[in-house]
PDB file of C-alpha atoms and ligand atoms in Angstrom:
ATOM      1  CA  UNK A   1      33.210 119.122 143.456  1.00  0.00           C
ATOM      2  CA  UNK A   2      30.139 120.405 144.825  1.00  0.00           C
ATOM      3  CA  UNK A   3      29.556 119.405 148.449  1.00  0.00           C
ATOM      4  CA  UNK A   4      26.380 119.545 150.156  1.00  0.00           C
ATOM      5  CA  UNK A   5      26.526 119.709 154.334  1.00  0.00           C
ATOM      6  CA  UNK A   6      23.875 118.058 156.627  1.00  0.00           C
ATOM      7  CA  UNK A   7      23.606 118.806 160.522  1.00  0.00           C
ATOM      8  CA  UNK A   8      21.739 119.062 163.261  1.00  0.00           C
ATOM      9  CA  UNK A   9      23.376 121.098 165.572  1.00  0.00           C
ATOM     10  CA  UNK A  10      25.988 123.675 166.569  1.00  0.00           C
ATOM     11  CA  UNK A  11      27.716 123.385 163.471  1.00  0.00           C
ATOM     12  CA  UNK A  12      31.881 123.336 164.465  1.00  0.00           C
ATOM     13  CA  UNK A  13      32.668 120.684 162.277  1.00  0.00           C
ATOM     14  CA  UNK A  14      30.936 122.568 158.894  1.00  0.00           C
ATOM     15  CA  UNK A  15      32.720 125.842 159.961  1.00  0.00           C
ATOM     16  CA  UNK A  16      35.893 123.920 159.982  1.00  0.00           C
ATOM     17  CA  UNK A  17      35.111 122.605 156.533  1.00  0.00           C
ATOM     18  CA  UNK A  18      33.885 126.269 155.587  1.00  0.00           C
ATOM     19  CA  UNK A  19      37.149 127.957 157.042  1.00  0.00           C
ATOM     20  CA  UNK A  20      39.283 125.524 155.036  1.00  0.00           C
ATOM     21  CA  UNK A  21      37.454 126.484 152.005  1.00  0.00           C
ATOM     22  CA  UNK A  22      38.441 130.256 152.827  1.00  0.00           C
ATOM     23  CA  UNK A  23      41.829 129.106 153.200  1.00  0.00           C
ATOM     24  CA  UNK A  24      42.287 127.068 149.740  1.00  0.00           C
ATOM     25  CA  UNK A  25      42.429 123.768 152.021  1.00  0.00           C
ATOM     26  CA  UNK A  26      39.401 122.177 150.445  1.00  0.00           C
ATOM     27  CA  UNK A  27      41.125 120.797 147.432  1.00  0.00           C
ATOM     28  CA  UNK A  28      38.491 121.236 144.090  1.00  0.00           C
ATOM     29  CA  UNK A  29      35.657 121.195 147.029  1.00  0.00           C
ATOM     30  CA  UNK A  30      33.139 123.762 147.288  1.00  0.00           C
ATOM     31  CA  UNK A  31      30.363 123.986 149.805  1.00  0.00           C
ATOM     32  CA  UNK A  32      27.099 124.729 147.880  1.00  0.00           C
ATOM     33  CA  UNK A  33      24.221 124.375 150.394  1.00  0.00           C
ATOM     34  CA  UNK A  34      23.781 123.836 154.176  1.00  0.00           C
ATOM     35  CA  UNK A  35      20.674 121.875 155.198  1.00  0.00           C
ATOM     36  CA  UNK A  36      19.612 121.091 158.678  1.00  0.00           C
ATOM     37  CA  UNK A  37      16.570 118.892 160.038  1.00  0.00           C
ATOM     38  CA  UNK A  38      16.679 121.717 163.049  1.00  0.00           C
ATOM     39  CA  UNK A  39      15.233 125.217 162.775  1.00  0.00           C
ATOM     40  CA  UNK A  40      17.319 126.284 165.713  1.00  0.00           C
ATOM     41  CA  UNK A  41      20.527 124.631 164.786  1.00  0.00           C
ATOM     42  CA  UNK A  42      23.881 126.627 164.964  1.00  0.00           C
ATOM     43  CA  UNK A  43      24.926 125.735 162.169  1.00  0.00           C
ATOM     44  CA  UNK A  44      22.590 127.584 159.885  1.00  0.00           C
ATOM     45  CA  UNK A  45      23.957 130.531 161.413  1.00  0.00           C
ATOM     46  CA  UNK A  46      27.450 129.932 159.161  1.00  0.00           C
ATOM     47  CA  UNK A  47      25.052 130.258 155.966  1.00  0.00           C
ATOM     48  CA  UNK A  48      25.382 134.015 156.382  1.00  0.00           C
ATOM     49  CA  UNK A  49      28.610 134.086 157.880  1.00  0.00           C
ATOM     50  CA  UNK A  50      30.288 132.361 154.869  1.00  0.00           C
ATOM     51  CA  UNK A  51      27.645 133.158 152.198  1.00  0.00           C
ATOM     52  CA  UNK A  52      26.421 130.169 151.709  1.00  0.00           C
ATOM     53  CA  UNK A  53      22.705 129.101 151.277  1.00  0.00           C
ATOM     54  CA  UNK A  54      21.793 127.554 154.502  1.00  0.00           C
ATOM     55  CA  UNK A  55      18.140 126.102 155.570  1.00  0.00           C
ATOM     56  CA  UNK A  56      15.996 124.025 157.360  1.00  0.00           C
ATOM     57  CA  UNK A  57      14.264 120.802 155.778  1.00  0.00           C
ATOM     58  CA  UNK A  58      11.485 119.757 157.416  1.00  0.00           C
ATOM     59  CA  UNK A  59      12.132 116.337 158.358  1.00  0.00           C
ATOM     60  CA  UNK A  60       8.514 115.077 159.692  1.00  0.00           C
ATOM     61  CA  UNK A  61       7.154 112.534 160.372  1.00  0.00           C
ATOM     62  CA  UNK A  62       9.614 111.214 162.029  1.00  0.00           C
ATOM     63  CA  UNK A  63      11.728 111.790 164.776  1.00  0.00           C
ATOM     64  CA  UNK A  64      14.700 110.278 164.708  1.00  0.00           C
ATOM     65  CA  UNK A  65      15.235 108.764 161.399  1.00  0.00           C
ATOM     66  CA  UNK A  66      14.289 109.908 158.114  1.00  0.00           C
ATOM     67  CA  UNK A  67      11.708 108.158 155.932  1.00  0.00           C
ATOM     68  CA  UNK A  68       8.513 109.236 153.394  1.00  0.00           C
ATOM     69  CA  UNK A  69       7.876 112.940 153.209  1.00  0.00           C
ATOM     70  CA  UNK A  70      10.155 114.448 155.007  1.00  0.00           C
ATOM     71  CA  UNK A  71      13.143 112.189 153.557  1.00  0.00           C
ATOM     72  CA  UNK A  72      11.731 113.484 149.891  1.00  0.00           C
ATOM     73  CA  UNK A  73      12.151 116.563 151.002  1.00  0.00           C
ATOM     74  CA  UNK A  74      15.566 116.348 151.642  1.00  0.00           C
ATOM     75  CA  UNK A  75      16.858 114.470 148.824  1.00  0.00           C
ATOM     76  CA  UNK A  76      14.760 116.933 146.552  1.00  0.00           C
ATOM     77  CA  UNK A  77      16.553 119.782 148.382  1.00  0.00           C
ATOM     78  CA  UNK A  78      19.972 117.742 147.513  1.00  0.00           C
ATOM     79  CA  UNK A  79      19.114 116.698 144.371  1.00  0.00           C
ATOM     80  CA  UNK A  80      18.615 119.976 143.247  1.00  0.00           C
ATOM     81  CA  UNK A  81      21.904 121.016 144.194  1.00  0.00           C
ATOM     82  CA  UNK A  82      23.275 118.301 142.283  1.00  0.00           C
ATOM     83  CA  UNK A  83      26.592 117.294 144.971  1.00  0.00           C
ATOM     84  CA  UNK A  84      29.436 115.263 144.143  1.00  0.00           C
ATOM     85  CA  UNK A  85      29.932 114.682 147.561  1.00  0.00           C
ATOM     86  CA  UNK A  86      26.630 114.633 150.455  1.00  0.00           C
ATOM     87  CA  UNK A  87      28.832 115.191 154.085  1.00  0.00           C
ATOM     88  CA  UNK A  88      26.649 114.239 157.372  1.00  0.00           C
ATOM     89  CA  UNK A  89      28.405 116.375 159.980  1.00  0.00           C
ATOM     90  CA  UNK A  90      26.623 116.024 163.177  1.00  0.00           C
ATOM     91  CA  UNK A  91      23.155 114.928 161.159  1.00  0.00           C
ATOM     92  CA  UNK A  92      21.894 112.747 163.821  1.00  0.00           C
ATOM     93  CA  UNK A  93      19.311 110.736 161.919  1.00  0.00           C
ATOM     94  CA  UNK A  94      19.431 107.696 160.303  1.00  0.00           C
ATOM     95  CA  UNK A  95      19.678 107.512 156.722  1.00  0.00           C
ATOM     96  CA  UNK A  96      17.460 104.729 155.088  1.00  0.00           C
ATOM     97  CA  UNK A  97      17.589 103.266 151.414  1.00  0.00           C
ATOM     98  CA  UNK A  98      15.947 105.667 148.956  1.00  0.00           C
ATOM     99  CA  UNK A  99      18.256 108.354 150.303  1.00  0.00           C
ATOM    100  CA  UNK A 100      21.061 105.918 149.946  1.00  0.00           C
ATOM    101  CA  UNK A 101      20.201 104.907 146.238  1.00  0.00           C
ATOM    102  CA  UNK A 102      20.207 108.227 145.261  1.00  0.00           C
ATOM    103  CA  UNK A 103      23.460 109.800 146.380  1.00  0.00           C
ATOM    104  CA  UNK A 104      24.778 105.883 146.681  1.00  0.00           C
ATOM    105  CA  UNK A 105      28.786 106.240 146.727  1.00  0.00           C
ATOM    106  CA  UNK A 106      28.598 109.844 147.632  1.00  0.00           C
ATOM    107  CA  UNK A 107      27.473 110.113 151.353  1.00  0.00           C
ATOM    108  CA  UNK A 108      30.263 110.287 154.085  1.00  0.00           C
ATOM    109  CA  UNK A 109      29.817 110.818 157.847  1.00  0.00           C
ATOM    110  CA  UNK A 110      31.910 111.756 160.633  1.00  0.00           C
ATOM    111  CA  UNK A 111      31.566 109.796 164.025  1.00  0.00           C
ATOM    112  CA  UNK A 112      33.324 110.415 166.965  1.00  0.00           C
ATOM    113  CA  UNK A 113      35.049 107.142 167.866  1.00  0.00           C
ATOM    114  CA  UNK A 114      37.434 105.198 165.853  1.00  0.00           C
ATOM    115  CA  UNK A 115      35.077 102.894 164.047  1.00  0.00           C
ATOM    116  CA  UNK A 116      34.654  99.921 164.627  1.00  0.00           C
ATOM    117  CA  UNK A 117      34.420 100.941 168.367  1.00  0.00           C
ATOM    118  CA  UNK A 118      32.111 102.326 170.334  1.00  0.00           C
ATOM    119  CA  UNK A 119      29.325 102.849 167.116  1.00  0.00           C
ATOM    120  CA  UNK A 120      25.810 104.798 167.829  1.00  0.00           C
ATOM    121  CA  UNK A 121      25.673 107.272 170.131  1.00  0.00           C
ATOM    122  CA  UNK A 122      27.641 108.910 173.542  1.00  0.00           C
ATOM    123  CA  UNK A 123      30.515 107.782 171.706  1.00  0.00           C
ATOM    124  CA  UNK A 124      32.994 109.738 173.780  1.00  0.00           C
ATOM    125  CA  UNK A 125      31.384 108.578 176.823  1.00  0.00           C
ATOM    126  CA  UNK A 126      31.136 105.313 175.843  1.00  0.00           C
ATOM    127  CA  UNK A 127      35.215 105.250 174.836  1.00  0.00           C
ATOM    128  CA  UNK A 128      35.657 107.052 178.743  1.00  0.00           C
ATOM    129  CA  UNK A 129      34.051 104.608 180.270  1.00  0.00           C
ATOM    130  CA  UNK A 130      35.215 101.653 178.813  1.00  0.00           C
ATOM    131  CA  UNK A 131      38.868 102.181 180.355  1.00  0.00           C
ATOM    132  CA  UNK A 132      40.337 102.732 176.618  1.00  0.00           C
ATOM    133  CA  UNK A 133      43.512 103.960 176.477  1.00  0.00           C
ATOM    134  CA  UNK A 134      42.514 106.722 173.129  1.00  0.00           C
ATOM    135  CA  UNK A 135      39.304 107.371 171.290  1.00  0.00           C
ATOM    136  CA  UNK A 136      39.238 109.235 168.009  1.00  0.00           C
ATOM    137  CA  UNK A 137      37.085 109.650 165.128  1.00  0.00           C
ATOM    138  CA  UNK A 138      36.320 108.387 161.775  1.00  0.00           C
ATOM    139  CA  UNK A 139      34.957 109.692 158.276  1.00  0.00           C
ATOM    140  CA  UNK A 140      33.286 106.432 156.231  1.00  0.00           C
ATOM    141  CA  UNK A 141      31.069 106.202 153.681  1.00  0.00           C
ATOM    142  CA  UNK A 142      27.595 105.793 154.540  1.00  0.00           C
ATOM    143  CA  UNK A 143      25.917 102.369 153.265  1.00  0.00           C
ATOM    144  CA  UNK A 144      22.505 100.818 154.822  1.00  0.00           C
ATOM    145  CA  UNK A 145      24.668  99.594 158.439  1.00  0.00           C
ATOM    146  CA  UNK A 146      24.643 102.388 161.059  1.00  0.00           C
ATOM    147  CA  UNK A 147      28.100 103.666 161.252  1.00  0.00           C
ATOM    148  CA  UNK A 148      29.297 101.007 159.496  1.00  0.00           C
ATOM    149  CA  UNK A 149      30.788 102.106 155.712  1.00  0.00           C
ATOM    150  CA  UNK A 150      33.696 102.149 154.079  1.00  0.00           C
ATOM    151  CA  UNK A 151      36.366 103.847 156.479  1.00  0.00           C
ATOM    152  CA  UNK A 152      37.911 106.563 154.431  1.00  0.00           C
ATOM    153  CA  UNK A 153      40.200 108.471 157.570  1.00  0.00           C
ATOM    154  CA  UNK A 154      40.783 108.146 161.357  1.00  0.00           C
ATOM    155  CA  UNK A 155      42.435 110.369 163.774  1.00  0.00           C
ATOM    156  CA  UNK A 156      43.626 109.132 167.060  1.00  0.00           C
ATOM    157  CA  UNK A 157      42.911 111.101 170.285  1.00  0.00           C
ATOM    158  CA  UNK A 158      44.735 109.541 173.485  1.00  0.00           C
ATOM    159  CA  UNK A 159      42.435 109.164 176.593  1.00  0.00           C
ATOM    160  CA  UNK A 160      44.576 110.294 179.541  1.00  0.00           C
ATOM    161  CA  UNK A 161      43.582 109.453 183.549  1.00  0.00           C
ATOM    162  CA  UNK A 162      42.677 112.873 184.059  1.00  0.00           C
ATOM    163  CA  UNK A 163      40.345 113.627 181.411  1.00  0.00           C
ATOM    164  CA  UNK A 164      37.110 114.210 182.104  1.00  0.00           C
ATOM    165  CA  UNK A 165      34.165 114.084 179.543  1.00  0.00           C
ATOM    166  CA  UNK A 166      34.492 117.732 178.815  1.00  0.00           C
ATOM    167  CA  UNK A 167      38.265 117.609 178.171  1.00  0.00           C
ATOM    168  CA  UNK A 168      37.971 114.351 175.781  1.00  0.00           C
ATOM    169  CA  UNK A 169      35.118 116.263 173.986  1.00  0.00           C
ATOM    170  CA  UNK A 170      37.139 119.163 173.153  1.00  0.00           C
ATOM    171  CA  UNK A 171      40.067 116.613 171.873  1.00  0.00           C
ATOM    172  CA  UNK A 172      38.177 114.806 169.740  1.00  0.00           C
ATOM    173  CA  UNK A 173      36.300 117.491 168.502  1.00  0.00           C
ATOM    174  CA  UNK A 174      40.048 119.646 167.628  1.00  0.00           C
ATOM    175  CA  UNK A 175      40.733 116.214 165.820  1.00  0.00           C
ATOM    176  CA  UNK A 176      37.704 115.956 163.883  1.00  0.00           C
ATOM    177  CA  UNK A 177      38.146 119.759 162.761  1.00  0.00           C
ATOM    178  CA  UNK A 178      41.256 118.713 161.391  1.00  0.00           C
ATOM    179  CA  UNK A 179      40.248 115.067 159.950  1.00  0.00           C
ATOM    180  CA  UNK A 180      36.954 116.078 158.044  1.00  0.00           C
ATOM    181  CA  UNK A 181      38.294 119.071 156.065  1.00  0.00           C
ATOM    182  CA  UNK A 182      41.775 116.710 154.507  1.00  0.00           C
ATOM    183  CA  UNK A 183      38.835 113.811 153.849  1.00  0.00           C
ATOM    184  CA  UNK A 184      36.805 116.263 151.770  1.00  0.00           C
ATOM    185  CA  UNK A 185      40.018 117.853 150.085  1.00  0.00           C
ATOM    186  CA  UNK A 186      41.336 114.360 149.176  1.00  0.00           C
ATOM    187  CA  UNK A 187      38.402 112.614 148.096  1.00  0.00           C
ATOM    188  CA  UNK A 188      37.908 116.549 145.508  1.00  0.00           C
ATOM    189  CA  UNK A 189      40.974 115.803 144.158  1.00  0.00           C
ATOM    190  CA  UNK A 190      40.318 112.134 143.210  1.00  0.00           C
ATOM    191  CA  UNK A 191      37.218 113.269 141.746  1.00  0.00           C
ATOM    192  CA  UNK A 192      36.470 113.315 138.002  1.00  0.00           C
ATOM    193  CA  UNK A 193      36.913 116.593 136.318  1.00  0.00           C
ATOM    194  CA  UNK A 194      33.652 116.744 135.188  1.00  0.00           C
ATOM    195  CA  UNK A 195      32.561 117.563 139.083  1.00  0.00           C
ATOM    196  CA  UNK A 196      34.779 120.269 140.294  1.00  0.00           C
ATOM    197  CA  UNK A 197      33.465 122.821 139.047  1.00  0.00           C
TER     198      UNK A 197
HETATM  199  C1  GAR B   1      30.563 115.683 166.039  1.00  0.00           C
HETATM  200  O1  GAR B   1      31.336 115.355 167.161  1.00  0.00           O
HETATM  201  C2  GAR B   1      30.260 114.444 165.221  1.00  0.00           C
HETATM  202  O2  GAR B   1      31.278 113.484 165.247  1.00  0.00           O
HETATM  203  C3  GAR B   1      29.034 113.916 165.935  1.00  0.00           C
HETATM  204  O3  GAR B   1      28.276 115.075 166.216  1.00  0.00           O
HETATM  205  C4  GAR B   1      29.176 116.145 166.475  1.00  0.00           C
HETATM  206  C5  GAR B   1      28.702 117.349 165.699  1.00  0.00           C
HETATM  207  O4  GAR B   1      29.339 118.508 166.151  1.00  0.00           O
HETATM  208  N1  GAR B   1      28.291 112.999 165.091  1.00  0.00           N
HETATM  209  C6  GAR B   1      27.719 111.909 165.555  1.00  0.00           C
HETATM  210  O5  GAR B   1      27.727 111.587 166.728  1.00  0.00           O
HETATM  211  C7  GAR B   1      27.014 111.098 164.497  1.00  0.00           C
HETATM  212  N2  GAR B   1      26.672 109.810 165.022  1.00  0.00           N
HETATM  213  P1  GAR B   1      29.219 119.851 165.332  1.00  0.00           P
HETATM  214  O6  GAR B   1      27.731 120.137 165.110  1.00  0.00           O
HETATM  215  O7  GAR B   1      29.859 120.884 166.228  1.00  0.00           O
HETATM  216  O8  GAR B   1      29.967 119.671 164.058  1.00  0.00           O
END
């Protein structure tokens, strides 16, 4: 199953996909392309680290969603590298419908909450504030609501009195390292045949 990674910034979670990979963890999954709507993002830096291709997409006009030319350009960039499986790790625009009908069933994100709380953005804050007692984070399918799909896997993180915003951070992120890369091996190996190659 050919997997296609989007982000937009420093990259952890696609280098914990990547080192799973390395480590036969991925299931039939094989990153084939890493495309980022940020010239300066980290995580084109694990394109040459991991020898994959990694680049930016231009993703005007826009600025925070992506629509018209610069959301052609990305789904051309996709299409072209013909994914079983589209994985938004840290992309931090919104995905409208002709992206959606194109890779429809195949687009999952990562948030870092446990859906149905605390959706959209600050997430962590927003679960440290709120006087939770744990946060976590999700993978779902992506459909038309923001952060609203199919939930395919949670991991719990427990919020403890003394945690600060830093220290919750770092446990949700160690969580979603560990929750993203299972997703993407599962969902390979309930894939049809046809894909993993
Ligand atoms: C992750 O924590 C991910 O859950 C979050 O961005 C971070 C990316 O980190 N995504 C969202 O907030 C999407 N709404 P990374 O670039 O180090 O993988």
């Amino acid at each position: 199953m050919r997997v296609v990674i989007l982000g937009s910034g420093r990259g952890s979670n696609a280098e914990a996909i990547l080192r799973a990979q390395v480590e036969g963890r991925l299931g039939r999954a094989r990153v084939t392309l890493i495309l980022s709507d940020r010239p300066d993002a980290g995580i084109l830096a694990l394109g040459g680290r991991f020898g994959v291709p990694a680049r930016f997409v231009d993703p005007a006009p826009f600025k925070t969603k992506l629509e018209g030319e610069g959301e052609a350009r990305f789904i051309e960039a996709i299409r072209a590298a013909r994914p079983g499986l589209v994985v938004l790790a840290g992309f931090m625009r919104v995905i409208k419908p002709a992206f959606l009908a194109e890779f429809s069933g195949r687009i999952i994100n990562l948030h870092p909450s446990l859906l149905p709380d605390f959706p959209g953005l600050d997430a962590i804050a927003q679960a440290l504030r709120s006087g939770a007692r744990s946060t976590g984070c999700t993978v779902h399918y992506v459909t038309a609501e923001v952060d609203g799909g199919p939930v395919i896997g949670r991991s719990e993180v427990r919020i403890e009195p003394a945690d600060t915003l830093e220290s919750l951070t770092e446990k949700v992120h160690a969580a979603e390292h560990a929750l993203l890369p299972s997703v993407i091996a599962s969902l390979s190996l309930r894939a049809p045949t046809a894909q993993a190659t």
